[in-house]
Coordinates of C-alpha atoms in Angstrom, one line a residue:
Chain E
M1 CA -14.6 -38.7 -48.2
H2 CA -12.6 -38.7 -51.4
P3 CA -10.7 -42.0 -51.9
L4 CA -7.4 -40.1 -52.2
A5 CA -8.2 -38.4 -48.9
R6 CA -8.8 -41.7 -47.3
I7 CA -5.5 -43.1 -48.5
A8 CA -3.7 -39.9 -47.2
L9 CA -5.4 -40.3 -43.8
A10 CA -4.5 -43.9 -43.6
L11 CA -0.9 -43.2 -44.5
G12 CA -0.7 -40.4 -42.0
L13 CA -2.1 -42.5 -39.2
A14 CA 0.2 -45.4 -40.1
F15 CA 3.2 -43.1 -40.0
L16 CA 2.1 -41.8 -36.6
Y17 CA 1.1 -45.0 -34.9
G18 CA 2.7 -47.8 -36.9
P19 CA 5.9 -48.0 -34.8
I20 CA 4.0 -47.8 -31.6
L21 CA 1.6 -50.5 -32.7
L22 CA 4.5 -52.8 -33.6
L23 CA 6.0 -52.3 -30.2
V24 CA 2.7 -53.1 -28.5
V25 CA 2.3 -56.3 -30.6
Y26 CA 5.8 -57.5 -29.9
S27 CA 5.3 -57.0 -26.2
F28 CA 3.0 -60.0 -26.4
N29 CA 5.5 -62.1 -28.3
E30 CA 6.3 -65.5 -26.8
S31 CA 9.7 -65.6 -28.4
R32 CA 12.8 -64.1 -26.8
L33 CA 13.9 -62.8 -30.2
V34 CA 12.4 -59.4 -30.6
T35 CA 11.9 -59.6 -34.4
V36 CA 10.6 -63.1 -34.7
W37 CA 6.9 -63.8 -33.8
G38 CA 6.6 -66.9 -31.6
G39 CA 3.0 -66.8 -30.6
F40 CA 0.9 -64.8 -28.1
S41 CA 2.1 -64.6 -24.5
T42 CA 2.0 -62.3 -21.5
R43 CA 5.1 -63.8 -20.0
W44 CA 7.2 -60.6 -20.4
Y45 CA 4.7 -58.7 -18.3
A46 CA 5.1 -61.2 -15.5
A47 CA 8.9 -61.0 -15.9
L48 CA 8.7 -57.2 -15.3
L49 CA 7.6 -57.7 -11.7
A50 CA 10.7 -59.9 -11.1
D51 CA 13.0 -57.1 -12.4
S52 CA 13.7 -55.2 -9.1
A53 CA 15.7 -52.4 -10.9
L54 CA 12.7 -51.8 -13.2
V55 CA 10.3 -51.8 -10.3
A56 CA 12.5 -49.3 -8.4
A57 CA 12.7 -47.0 -11.5
T58 CA 8.9 -47.2 -11.9
T59 CA 8.5 -46.2 -8.2
V60 CA 10.9 -43.2 -8.7
T61 CA 9.1 -42.1 -11.8
L62 CA 5.7 -42.2 -10.1
K63 CA 7.0 -40.3 -7.0
V64 CA 8.6 -37.7 -9.2
A65 CA 5.5 -37.3 -11.4
L66 CA 3.2 -37.0 -8.4
A67 CA 5.4 -34.5 -6.6
S68 CA 6.4 -32.4 -9.6
A69 CA 2.8 -32.3 -11.0
S70 CA 1.4 -31.2 -7.6
L71 CA 4.0 -28.4 -7.4
A72 CA 3.6 -27.4 -11.0
T73 CA -0.2 -27.3 -10.6
V74 CA -0.1 -24.9 -7.6
L75 CA 2.6 -22.7 -9.2
G76 CA 1.1 -22.8 -12.7
T77 CA -2.4 -21.9 -11.4
L78 CA -1.0 -19.0 -9.4
A79 CA 0.9 -17.8 -12.5
A80 CA -2.2 -18.1 -14.6
F81 CA -4.2 -16.2 -12.0
A82 CA -1.6 -13.4 -11.9
L83 CA -1.4 -13.2 -15.7
D84 CA -5.2 -12.9 -15.9
R85 CA -5.2 -9.6 -14.1
R86 CA -6.0 -7.0 -16.7
R87 CA -4.1 -4.2 -14.8
L88 CA -0.9 -6.2 -14.5
P89 CA 1.9 -4.0 -15.8
G90 CA 4.1 -5.7 -18.4
R91 CA 1.7 -8.5 -18.9
P92 CA 2.7 -9.5 -22.4
L93 CA 6.4 -9.8 -21.4
L94 CA 5.5 -11.8 -18.3
S95 CA 3.2 -14.2 -20.0
G96 CA 5.9 -14.7 -22.7
L97 CA 8.4 -15.5 -20.0
V98 CA 6.0 -18.0 -18.4
Y99 CA 5.3 -19.8 -21.7
A100 CA 8.9 -19.7 -23.1
P101 CA 10.0 -22.9 -21.3
M102 CA 7.5 -24.9 -23.5
V103 CA 9.5 -24.2 -26.6
M104 CA 12.9 -24.2 -24.9
P105 CA 15.1 -27.2 -26.1
E106 CA 15.1 -29.7 -23.2
V107 CA 18.9 -30.0 -23.4
I108 CA 19.1 -26.3 -22.5
T109 CA 16.6 -26.5 -19.7
G110 CA 18.4 -29.6 -18.3
L111 CA 21.8 -28.1 -18.6
S112 CA 20.8 -24.8 -17.0
L113 CA 19.2 -26.6 -14.1
L114 CA 22.2 -28.8 -13.7
L115 CA 24.4 -25.7 -13.5
L116 CA 22.1 -24.1 -11.0
F117 CA 22.0 -27.2 -8.7
V118 CA 25.8 -27.6 -9.0
G119 CA 26.3 -23.9 -8.3
L120 CA 24.0 -24.0 -5.3
G121 CA 25.7 -27.2 -4.1
I122 CA 22.4 -29.1 -4.0
D123 CA 22.9 -32.9 -4.0
R124 CA 21.3 -34.4 -7.1
G125 CA 18.6 -37.0 -6.7
L126 CA 14.9 -37.3 -6.4
V127 CA 14.4 -33.7 -5.2
T128 CA 16.3 -32.1 -8.1
I129 CA 14.3 -34.1 -10.6
V130 CA 11.1 -33.0 -8.9
I131 CA 12.2 -29.3 -9.1
A132 CA 13.3 -29.6 -12.7
H133 CA 10.1 -31.3 -13.8
A134 CA 7.9 -28.8 -12.0
T135 CA 9.9 -26.0 -13.7
F136 CA 9.1 -27.2 -17.2
T137 CA 5.6 -28.5 -16.7
L138 CA 4.5 -25.4 -14.9
S139 CA 4.1 -23.6 -18.2
F140 CA 1.7 -26.2 -19.5
V141 CA -0.5 -25.9 -16.4
A142 CA -0.4 -22.1 -16.7
V143 CA -1.5 -22.3 -20.4
V144 CA -4.4 -24.6 -19.7
V145 CA -5.6 -22.7 -16.6
Q146 CA -5.3 -19.3 -18.2
A147 CA -7.4 -20.3 -21.2
R148 CA -10.1 -21.4 -18.8
L149 CA -9.8 -18.2 -16.7
R150 CA -10.2 -16.1 -19.8
S151 CA -13.5 -17.8 -20.6
I152 CA -15.0 -17.1 -17.2
D153 CA -17.7 -14.4 -17.3
R154 CA -16.3 -11.5 -15.3
S155 CA -19.7 -10.6 -13.9
L156 CA -19.7 -13.9 -12.0
L157 CA -16.7 -12.6 -10.0
E158 CA -18.3 -9.2 -9.6
A159 CA -21.5 -10.8 -8.5
A160 CA -19.7 -12.7 -5.7
A161 CA -18.0 -9.5 -4.5
D162 CA -21.3 -7.7 -4.7
L163 CA -22.9 -10.5 -2.5
G164 CA -20.3 -9.8 0.2
A165 CA -17.4 -12.1 -0.7
P166 CA -13.9 -10.6 0.0
P167 CA -11.4 -11.3 -2.8
E168 CA -10.0 -14.5 -1.3
Q169 CA -13.6 -15.9 -0.8
V170 CA -14.3 -15.0 -4.4
F171 CA -11.3 -17.1 -5.4
F172 CA -12.2 -20.1 -3.4
T173 CA -15.9 -20.2 -3.8
V174 CA -16.3 -19.1 -7.4
T175 CA -13.1 -18.8 -9.4
L176 CA -11.5 -22.1 -8.2
P177 CA -14.6 -24.3 -8.7
L178 CA -15.0 -22.8 -12.2
I179 CA -11.4 -23.4 -13.2
A180 CA -11.2 -26.8 -11.4
P181 CA -11.5 -28.9 -14.7
A182 CA -8.6 -27.0 -16.1
V183 CA -6.6 -27.3 -12.9
I184 CA -7.2 -31.1 -12.9
A185 CA -6.4 -31.3 -16.7
G186 CA -3.2 -29.3 -16.1
F187 CA -2.2 -31.7 -13.3
L188 CA -2.7 -34.8 -15.5
L189 CA -0.7 -33.1 -18.3
A190 CA 2.1 -32.3 -15.9
F191 CA 2.0 -35.8 -14.5
T192 CA 2.3 -37.4 -17.9
L193 CA 5.0 -35.0 -19.1
S194 CA 7.0 -35.8 -16.1
M195 CA 6.6 -39.5 -16.6
D196 CA 7.8 -39.1 -20.2
D197 CA 10.8 -37.1 -19.7
L198 CA 14.3 -38.5 -20.3
V199 CA 16.5 -35.6 -21.2
I200 CA 16.0 -33.2 -18.3
A201 CA 15.9 -36.1 -15.8
S202 CA 19.2 -37.4 -17.1
F203 CA 20.8 -34.0 -16.5
V204 CA 19.6 -33.4 -13.0
S205 CA 19.4 -36.9 -11.5
G206 CA 21.9 -38.4 -9.2
P207 CA 22.8 -41.8 -7.9
G208 CA 19.8 -43.8 -6.7
A209 CA 17.3 -41.7 -8.6
T210 CA 16.9 -43.4 -11.9
T211 CA 13.5 -42.8 -13.6
L212 CA 11.8 -45.3 -15.9
P213 CA 12.7 -43.6 -19.2
M214 CA 16.3 -43.4 -18.0
R215 CA 16.3 -47.1 -17.1
L216 CA 14.7 -48.0 -20.4
Y217 CA 17.2 -45.9 -22.4
S218 CA 20.2 -47.5 -20.7
Q219 CA 18.8 -51.0 -21.2
V220 CA 18.0 -50.4 -24.9
R221 CA 21.7 -49.5 -25.5
L222 CA 22.5 -53.1 -24.5
G223 CA 19.9 -54.4 -26.9
V224 CA 16.1 -54.4 -27.2
T225 CA 14.4 -57.1 -25.1
P226 CA 10.8 -58.2 -24.9
E227 CA 10.7 -56.8 -21.4
I228 CA 11.4 -53.4 -22.8
N229 CA 8.5 -53.7 -25.2
A230 CA 6.2 -54.7 -22.3
I231 CA 7.2 -51.8 -20.0
S232 CA 7.0 -49.4 -22.9
T233 CA 3.5 -50.6 -23.7
L234 CA 2.5 -50.0 -20.1
L235 CA 4.0 -46.5 -20.2
I236 CA 2.1 -45.7 -23.4
A237 CA -1.1 -46.9 -21.8
A238 CA -0.5 -44.8 -18.7
V239 CA 0.3 -41.6 -20.7
S240 CA -2.7 -42.2 -23.1
L241 CA -5.0 -42.6 -20.1
G242 CA -3.7 -39.4 -18.5
V243 CA -4.1 -37.3 -21.6
L244 CA -7.5 -38.8 -22.4
A245 CA -8.7 -38.2 -18.9
A246 CA -7.4 -34.6 -19.0
S247 CA -9.3 -33.8 -22.2
L248 CA -12.5 -35.6 -21.1
I249 CA -12.5 -33.7 -17.8
A250 CA -12.0 -30.4 -19.5
A251 CA -14.7 -31.1 -22.0
R252 CA -17.3 -32.5 -19.7
R253 CA -17.0 -30.0 -16.9
G254 CA -16.8 -27.2 -19.5
R255 CA -20.2 -28.1 -20.8
A256 CA -21.7 -28.4 -17.3
A257 CA -20.4 -24.9 -16.5
G258 CA -21.9 -23.5 -19.8
V259 CA -18.4 -22.5 -21.0
P260 CA -17.4 -23.4 -24.5
V261 CA -14.2 -25.4 -24.6
Chain H
M1 CA -28.3 -5.1 7.4
T2 CA -31.6 -3.3 7.7
T3 CA -34.9 -5.1 7.7
A4 CA -37.4 -3.2 5.8
S5 CA -40.9 -3.8 7.0
P6 CA -43.3 -3.8 4.1
A7 CA -45.9 -1.7 5.9
S8 CA -43.8 1.4 6.7
P9 CA -41.5 3.2 4.3
P10 CA -37.9 2.4 5.1
A11 CA -35.7 5.1 6.7
T12 CA -32.7 3.9 4.7
G13 CA -31.8 3.8 1.1
H14 CA -31.4 7.5 0.5
L15 CA -28.9 8.1 -2.2
R16 CA -27.1 11.3 -3.1
F17 CA -24.7 11.9 -6.0
E18 CA -22.6 15.1 -5.6
R19 CA -20.9 16.2 -8.9
V20 CA -19.9 12.6 -9.6
A21 CA -17.6 12.1 -12.5
K22 CA -15.7 9.2 -14.0
R23 CA -12.9 9.3 -16.5
F24 CA -11.2 6.4 -18.2
G25 CA -8.0 7.9 -19.5
A26 CA -9.0 10.7 -21.8
V27 CA -12.6 9.4 -22.1
T28 CA -15.2 11.0 -19.8
A29 CA -17.8 8.3 -19.1
V30 CA -19.7 10.3 -16.5
A31 CA -19.6 14.1 -16.2
E32 CA -20.6 15.9 -13.0
V33 CA -23.8 14.1 -12.1
S34 CA -25.7 15.4 -9.2
L35 CA -28.8 13.6 -8.1
D36 CA -30.9 12.9 -5.0
L37 CA -32.9 9.7 -4.6
A38 CA -35.5 9.4 -1.9
A39 CA -35.5 6.2 0.3
G40 CA -37.8 3.7 -1.3
E41 CA -37.9 5.3 -4.7
F42 CA -37.9 3.4 -7.9
F43 CA -35.5 5.3 -10.1
C44 CA -34.6 4.7 -13.7
L45 CA -31.5 5.8 -15.5
L46 CA -32.4 5.9 -19.2
G47 CA -30.2 6.5 -22.2
P48 CA -28.5 4.9 -25.2
S49 CA -25.6 2.6 -24.8
G50 CA -22.4 4.5 -23.9
C51 CA -24.2 7.3 -22.2
G52 CA -22.6 6.5 -18.8
K53 CA -25.6 5.0 -17.1
S54 CA -23.9 1.6 -16.5
T55 CA -20.8 3.3 -15.2
L56 CA -22.9 5.3 -12.8
L57 CA -24.5 2.0 -11.6
R58 CA -21.0 0.3 -11.3
M59 CA -19.8 3.2 -9.2
L60 CA -22.7 2.7 -6.9
A61 CA -21.9 -1.0 -6.6
G62 CA -18.2 -0.2 -6.0
F63 CA -16.8 -1.8 -9.1
E64 CA -15.5 1.6 -10.2
E65 CA -14.5 4.5 -8.0
P66 CA -15.5 8.1 -9.1
S67 CA -12.7 10.3 -10.5
A68 CA -14.4 13.2 -8.8
G69 CA -17.4 13.9 -6.6
R70 CA -19.0 11.8 -3.9
I71 CA -21.7 9.2 -3.6
L72 CA -23.6 9.3 -0.3
L73 CA -25.8 6.5 1.0
D74 CA -27.9 7.6 3.9
G75 CA -25.4 10.4 4.4
Q76 CA -22.3 8.2 4.4
D77 CA -19.7 8.6 1.8
L78 CA -19.2 5.3 -0.1
A79 CA -15.7 6.2 -1.4
G80 CA -13.1 3.6 -0.6
T81 CA -15.7 1.0 0.5
P82 CA -15.1 -2.2 -1.5
P83 CA -18.1 -3.8 -3.2
H84 CA -18.3 -6.6 -0.6
R85 CA -18.8 -4.1 2.2
R86 CA -21.5 -2.0 0.6
P87 CA -25.1 -2.5 1.7
V88 CA -26.2 -2.4 -1.9
N89 CA -26.8 -5.4 -4.2
M90 CA -26.9 -5.7 -7.9
M91 CA -28.8 -7.7 -10.4
F92 CA -26.5 -8.2 -13.4
Q93 CA -27.6 -7.9 -17.0
S94 CA -26.3 -11.4 -17.8
Y95 CA -27.8 -12.5 -14.3
A96 CA -24.4 -13.9 -13.4
L97 CA -25.8 -16.9 -11.7
F98 CA -23.1 -19.2 -10.4
P99 CA -23.2 -22.2 -12.7
H100 CA -21.7 -24.6 -10.2
M101 CA -24.4 -23.9 -7.5
S102 CA -28.1 -24.8 -7.4
V103 CA -30.8 -22.2 -7.4
A104 CA -30.9 -22.3 -3.5
G105 CA -27.1 -22.2 -3.4
N106 CA -27.1 -19.1 -5.5
V107 CA -29.7 -17.4 -3.3
A108 CA -27.9 -18.5 -0.1
Y109 CA -24.4 -17.3 -1.3
G110 CA -24.7 -13.8 0.0
L111 CA -26.2 -15.0 3.3
R112 CA -23.3 -17.4 3.8
Q113 CA -20.9 -14.6 3.2
A114 CA -22.7 -12.6 5.9
G115 CA -22.3 -15.5 8.3
M116 CA -26.0 -16.0 8.8
P117 CA -26.8 -19.1 10.9
A118 CA -27.9 -22.1 8.8
A119 CA -31.5 -22.3 10.1
E120 CA -32.1 -18.6 9.5
R121 CA -30.4 -18.8 6.1
D122 CA -32.6 -21.7 5.0
A123 CA -35.7 -19.8 6.0
R124 CA -34.6 -16.7 4.2
V125 CA -33.7 -18.7 1.0
A126 CA -37.2 -20.3 1.1
E127 CA -38.8 -16.9 1.7
M128 CA -36.9 -15.4 -1.3
L129 CA -37.7 -18.2 -3.6
R130 CA -41.4 -17.9 -2.6
L131 CA -41.2 -14.2 -3.3
V132 CA -40.2 -14.9 -6.9
R133 CA -42.2 -18.1 -7.2
M134 CA -39.3 -20.4 -7.7
E135 CA -39.7 -22.7 -4.7
E136 CA -40.0 -25.8 -6.9
Y137 CA -36.7 -25.1 -8.6
A138 CA -34.5 -24.8 -5.5
G139 CA -32.4 -27.8 -6.4
R140 CA -31.9 -27.0 -10.0
R141 CA -28.8 -25.8 -11.7
P142 CA -29.0 -22.5 -13.5
D143 CA -28.3 -24.0 -16.9
R144 CA -31.5 -26.0 -16.5
L145 CA -33.7 -22.9 -16.2
S146 CA -35.4 -20.7 -18.8
G147 CA -34.5 -17.1 -19.2
G148 CA -37.4 -15.8 -17.2
Q149 CA -36.6 -18.3 -14.4
R150 CA -33.0 -17.2 -14.3
Q151 CA -34.1 -13.6 -14.1
R152 CA -36.2 -14.4 -11.1
V153 CA -33.4 -16.3 -9.3
A154 CA -31.0 -13.4 -9.9
L155 CA -33.6 -11.1 -8.4
A156 CA -34.1 -13.3 -5.4
R157 CA -30.3 -13.6 -4.9
A158 CA -29.8 -9.8 -5.1
L159 CA -32.7 -9.2 -2.6
A160 CA -31.7 -12.0 -0.1
R161 CA -29.3 -9.8 1.9
R162 CA -32.0 -7.1 2.2
P163 CA -29.9 -4.4 0.6
R164 CA -30.7 -0.8 1.2
V165 CA -30.5 -0.2 -2.5
L166 CA -31.1 -2.7 -5.3
L167 CA -29.3 -2.0 -8.6
L168 CA -30.7 -3.6 -11.7
D169 CA -28.7 -3.5 -14.9
E170 CA -31.1 -3.9 -17.9
P171 CA -33.1 -6.3 -15.8
L172 CA -35.5 -7.4 -18.5
G173 CA -33.2 -7.0 -21.5
A174 CA -32.7 -10.7 -22.1
L175 CA -36.4 -11.6 -22.0
D176 CA -38.8 -11.7 -24.9
R177 CA -41.4 -9.2 -25.3
S178 CA -44.5 -10.8 -23.8
L179 CA -42.5 -12.0 -20.8
R180 CA -41.0 -8.6 -20.4
E181 CA -44.3 -6.9 -20.0
A182 CA -45.5 -9.4 -17.4
T183 CA -42.3 -9.1 -15.5
Q184 CA -42.4 -5.3 -15.5
G185 CA -45.6 -5.5 -13.5
E186 CA -44.2 -8.0 -11.1
L187 CA -41.1 -6.0 -10.5
R188 CA -43.1 -2.9 -9.8
A189 CA -45.4 -4.7 -7.4
L190 CA -42.4 -6.2 -5.6
Q191 CA -40.7 -2.9 -5.2
R192 CA -43.8 -1.3 -3.7
R193 CA -44.1 -4.2 -1.3
L194 CA -40.5 -4.2 -0.1
G195 CA -40.0 -0.5 -0.1
T196 CA -36.4 -0.9 -1.1
T197 CA -34.8 1.8 -3.2
F198 CA -34.5 0.4 -6.8
V199 CA -32.1 1.9 -9.3
V200 CA -32.7 0.5 -12.8
V201 CA -30.6 1.1 -15.9
T202 CA -32.3 0.7 -19.2
H203 CA -32.1 1.9 -22.8
D204 CA -35.8 1.2 -23.3
P205 CA -38.0 4.3 -22.8
A206 CA -41.2 2.3 -22.5
E207 CA -39.6 0.2 -19.8
A208 CA -38.4 3.2 -17.9
M209 CA -41.9 4.8 -18.1
T210 CA -43.6 1.6 -17.0
L211 CA -41.3 0.9 -14.0
A212 CA -40.0 4.1 -12.5
D213 CA -41.3 6.7 -10.2
R214 CA -38.7 9.1 -11.7
I215 CA -36.5 8.8 -14.7
G216 CA -33.1 10.3 -15.2
V217 CA -32.2 10.7 -18.9
M218 CA -28.5 10.4 -19.7
E219 CA -26.7 11.5 -22.8
G220 CA -23.0 11.6 -23.4
G221 CA -22.1 11.1 -19.7
R222 CA -24.4 13.9 -18.5
L223 CA -27.7 13.7 -16.7
V224 CA -29.8 15.9 -19.0
Q225 CA -33.2 15.7 -17.4
V226 CA -34.8 14.2 -14.3
G227 CA -38.4 13.8 -13.7
R228 CA -41.6 11.8 -13.8
A229 CA -42.4 10.1 -17.0
D230 CA -45.2 12.5 -17.8
A231 CA -43.0 15.5 -17.1
L232 CA -40.3 14.2 -19.4
Y233 CA -42.9 13.4 -22.1
E234 CA -44.9 16.6 -21.9
R235 CA -42.1 19.0 -21.0
P236 CA -38.8 17.7 -22.5
A237 CA -35.9 20.1 -21.9
S238 CA -34.1 19.1 -25.1
R239 CA -34.5 17.7 -28.5
F240 CA -32.8 14.5 -27.3
V241 CA -35.3 13.9 -24.5
A242 CA -38.2 14.8 -26.8
G243 CA -37.1 12.3 -29.4
L244 CA -36.2 9.6 -26.9
L245 CA -39.6 9.4 -25.2
G246 CA -42.2 8.9 -27.8
D247 CA -42.9 10.1 -31.3
A248 CA -42.6 13.7 -32.2
T249 CA -42.4 16.1 -35.2
L250 CA -39.9 18.8 -34.5
I251 CA -40.4 22.2 -36.3
P252 CA -37.4 24.5 -36.3
G253 CA -37.7 28.3 -36.0
T254 CA -36.7 31.4 -34.2
L255 CA -37.8 32.0 -30.6
G256 CA -39.9 35.0 -29.8
A257 CA -40.0 37.0 -26.6
G258 CA -40.4 35.3 -23.2
G259 CA -38.6 32.8 -21.0
A260 CA -39.0 29.7 -18.9
G261 CA -42.5 28.9 -17.7
E262 CA -44.2 31.0 -20.4
R263 CA -46.0 30.6 -23.6
R264 CA -43.7 31.8 -26.4
A265 CA -43.9 32.3 -30.1
L266 CA -41.7 30.5 -32.6
D267 CA -41.3 32.0 -36.1
T268 CA -41.2 29.0 -38.4
A269 CA -41.5 28.2 -42.1
L270 CA -45.1 27.3 -41.3
G271 CA -45.7 30.8 -39.8
R272 CA -45.7 32.0 -36.3
L273 CA -46.5 29.1 -33.9
E274 CA -46.9 29.0 -30.2
G275 CA -45.6 26.6 -27.7
F276 CA -44.8 26.3 -24.0
D277 CA -41.3 26.9 -22.8
A278 CA -40.9 24.9 -19.5
H279 CA -37.2 25.0 -19.0
G280 CA -35.9 28.0 -20.8
A281 CA -35.3 27.3 -24.5
G282 CA -33.1 30.4 -25.1
P283 CA -33.2 34.1 -25.5
E284 CA -35.4 35.9 -28.0
G285 CA -34.0 35.4 -31.5
A286 CA -32.2 32.2 -30.7
P287 CA -33.0 29.1 -32.8
G288 CA -35.6 26.8 -31.2
L289 CA -37.7 23.7 -31.9
L290 CA -41.4 23.1 -31.4
V291 CA -42.2 19.5 -30.3
L292 CA -45.5 18.3 -31.7
R293 CA -46.7 15.0 -30.4
P294 CA -48.9 13.1 -32.9
E295 CA -51.8 12.6 -30.4
R296 CA -51.8 16.3 -29.6
L297 CA -52.4 17.3 -33.2
A298 CA -56.0 17.1 -34.3
P299 CA -57.8 18.0 -37.5
R300 CA -59.7 21.3 -36.8
P301 CA -61.3 23.7 -39.3
D302 CA -59.5 26.6 -37.6
G303 CA -56.2 24.7 -37.2
E304 CA -53.0 26.7 -37.6
L305 CA -51.2 24.1 -39.7
P306 CA -52.7 23.6 -43.2
G307 CA -51.5 20.6 -45.2
T308 CA -52.3 17.7 -47.5
V309 CA -52.8 14.2 -46.3
L310 CA -50.1 11.9 -47.7
D311 CA -51.3 8.7 -46.2
A312 CA -53.3 7.2 -43.3
T313 CA -52.1 4.1 -41.4
Y314 CA -54.7 2.1 -39.4
L315 CA -53.1 1.0 -36.1
G316 CA -56.1 -0.5 -34.4
D317 CA -56.4 1.9 -31.5
R318 CA -55.7 4.9 -33.7
V319 CA -55.0 6.1 -37.2
M320 CA -51.7 7.7 -38.0
L321 CA -51.9 10.5 -40.6
R322 CA -48.9 11.9 -42.4
V323 CA -49.7 15.5 -43.5
A324 CA -47.4 17.4 -45.9
T325 CA -47.2 21.1 -45.3
A326 CA -46.5 23.7 -48.0
A327 CA -43.3 24.7 -46.4
G328 CA -41.8 21.2 -46.3
P329 CA -42.1 19.5 -42.8
V330 CA -44.3 16.4 -42.8
L331 CA -46.4 16.3 -39.7
R332 CA -47.6 13.1 -38.0
A333 CA -51.0 13.2 -36.3
A334 CA -52.8 10.4 -34.5
V335 CA -56.6 10.5 -34.8
P336 CA -59.0 8.1 -33.0
A337 CA -59.8 5.0 -35.0
G338 CA -63.5 4.5 -35.8
G339 CA -64.1 8.1 -36.8
A340 CA -64.0 9.7 -40.2
V341 CA -60.5 9.2 -41.8
P342 CA -59.4 11.7 -44.4
E343 CA -58.4 10.3 -47.8
P344 CA -54.9 10.7 -49.1
G345 CA -54.7 13.9 -51.1
A346 CA -57.4 15.7 -49.0
A347 CA -56.6 19.1 -47.7
L348 CA -56.6 19.4 -43.9
R349 CA -55.9 21.8 -41.2
L350 CA -54.3 20.5 -38.0
G351 CA -54.5 22.3 -34.7
Y352 CA -53.0 21.9 -31.2
A353 CA -53.1 23.5 -27.8
P354 CA -50.0 25.6 -27.3
E355 CA -49.6 24.3 -23.7
A356 CA -49.3 20.7 -25.1
A357 CA -46.4 21.6 -27.4
A358 CA -43.0 22.1 -25.9
L359 CA -40.4 24.6 -27.0
V360 CA -36.8 23.3 -26.7
P361 CA -33.5 24.7 -27.8
E362 CA -32.2 24.0 -31.3
G363 CA -29.1 22.0 -31.6
P364 CA -28.0 18.4 -31.4
V365 CA -26.9 18.5 -27.8
S366 CA -28.9 19.4 -24.8
A367 CA -26.6 22.1 -23.7
G368 CA -26.9 23.1 -20.1
A369 CA -30.4 21.7 -19.6
P370 CA -31.2 21.9 -15.9
A371 CA -31.2 18.5 -14.2

């Protein structure tokens, strides 16, 4: 690699990950002062467990992520399956409509959902966050699953039908096992996206349903503490693991099935 | 599901196409095909890609419905019967083995769908794998098999349900040459033993001639000629069929008096030549073509075709001569190797038996050739 290219790459990576690295490093800071290094310690991680509000927010976040990712996975997979039908009328428009929420500003999505819930008289809380998160992560699941569906050899589905499988059996015995890696990857993606989200959750949550990003945000406004750094580091670790697992599963199972990924 | 005993010919597997057509929008993929297949017949649909042969096969399997006409299996109209309820099975060109199942799982798939009890199913899977000599690979995944092994598993899977008709889409297309030849023989022997009706689609004339009892040649969605390999080779009904099966020199001319089933004259640039008109090449005065197969042309002192040897190519079992005629056409003649071979530049007369030279209509298409 050319020396200039090396420098460019180093600068780029520093720009991307420098702030995060700083945060991770300071989460192991002994000192209570955020900007002064006082030696290595894990005391702030221990302190997290004692913070009951933080533990509660974490529980809410995990519940929401699990429920919304499950919902989004089922709906997103069904959407991808429907969009994969070649004889579906108006397919380009429909797939555009499914993918649009991915680029929709979160403020708009959050606001529109808030209006909907208020209009329908639904009490805001855990359930509304789950619905809201499922709504915006569904598109991501649909994209991942549809890419996989498109790569499946059509003659496999025809062979299953030819061997006596009615359409629903074809789906459960051939289609679903072949798209399973994408479905799992889509689930993990939806899970991490839900865990990350602040804006939409802020719009649609109600009393007693504070997610971890919401909790962090409100605490930071009172000043950055080492506990914040510690919980943020854990959040980064969880999200990275989720995304890494999603891509690994997609790649490994893809090779096993002989499908290029 | 019928159980075909190898000893007696099966009573089922009789296929009948009645004016079957398939249109995709404005494109006619198959036009008015009528055809009868006997139970237990090995039939081959032969033609270039896009001739409609695969569409015809897909209509049999139920993946496409005919736009017009009927397909009858043992007298029963297949219209409206979805693929999973048809007593026919297909071996796909890509083999379409399920990548997430073992070899045994693939073969068992159709039996599982039929609700066969586990013990019987296991026995049938073992029997099928023995049939194609793949017993040792029962636990393997398809991606760990060679092309020839995959082909055999696909065959076992398609046969496991004991279909009345087995459809094979370019069954040997993905195999290399030496393996293909060995597999042709195996496929032929297997079909004889099972007595199941086989319908093969191929673009390879040699494969069709090796495998099939009868061949149906398709061109542009039409079934242009049906018959045994020798009939198609010796008595082609059109220029297309003549050129598809084997090498031939075509001499254009004007047809003399006569009709189907007679020896007729053809006035050509090489003089008045005679040939056999098997299918009705056209009325007197119409343009026609004389089909001269190289191995039916022999050097003879009294031959009716004088010419000059251009070159001689030694091919081991024969020597191929190219002979220029005064009027233009270059003739190809195969003479046995080991005999006297004329030198390039030598004058030569070639002769042939008129019964061994077919007369076909002129023209690029095989218009109205009887099926």
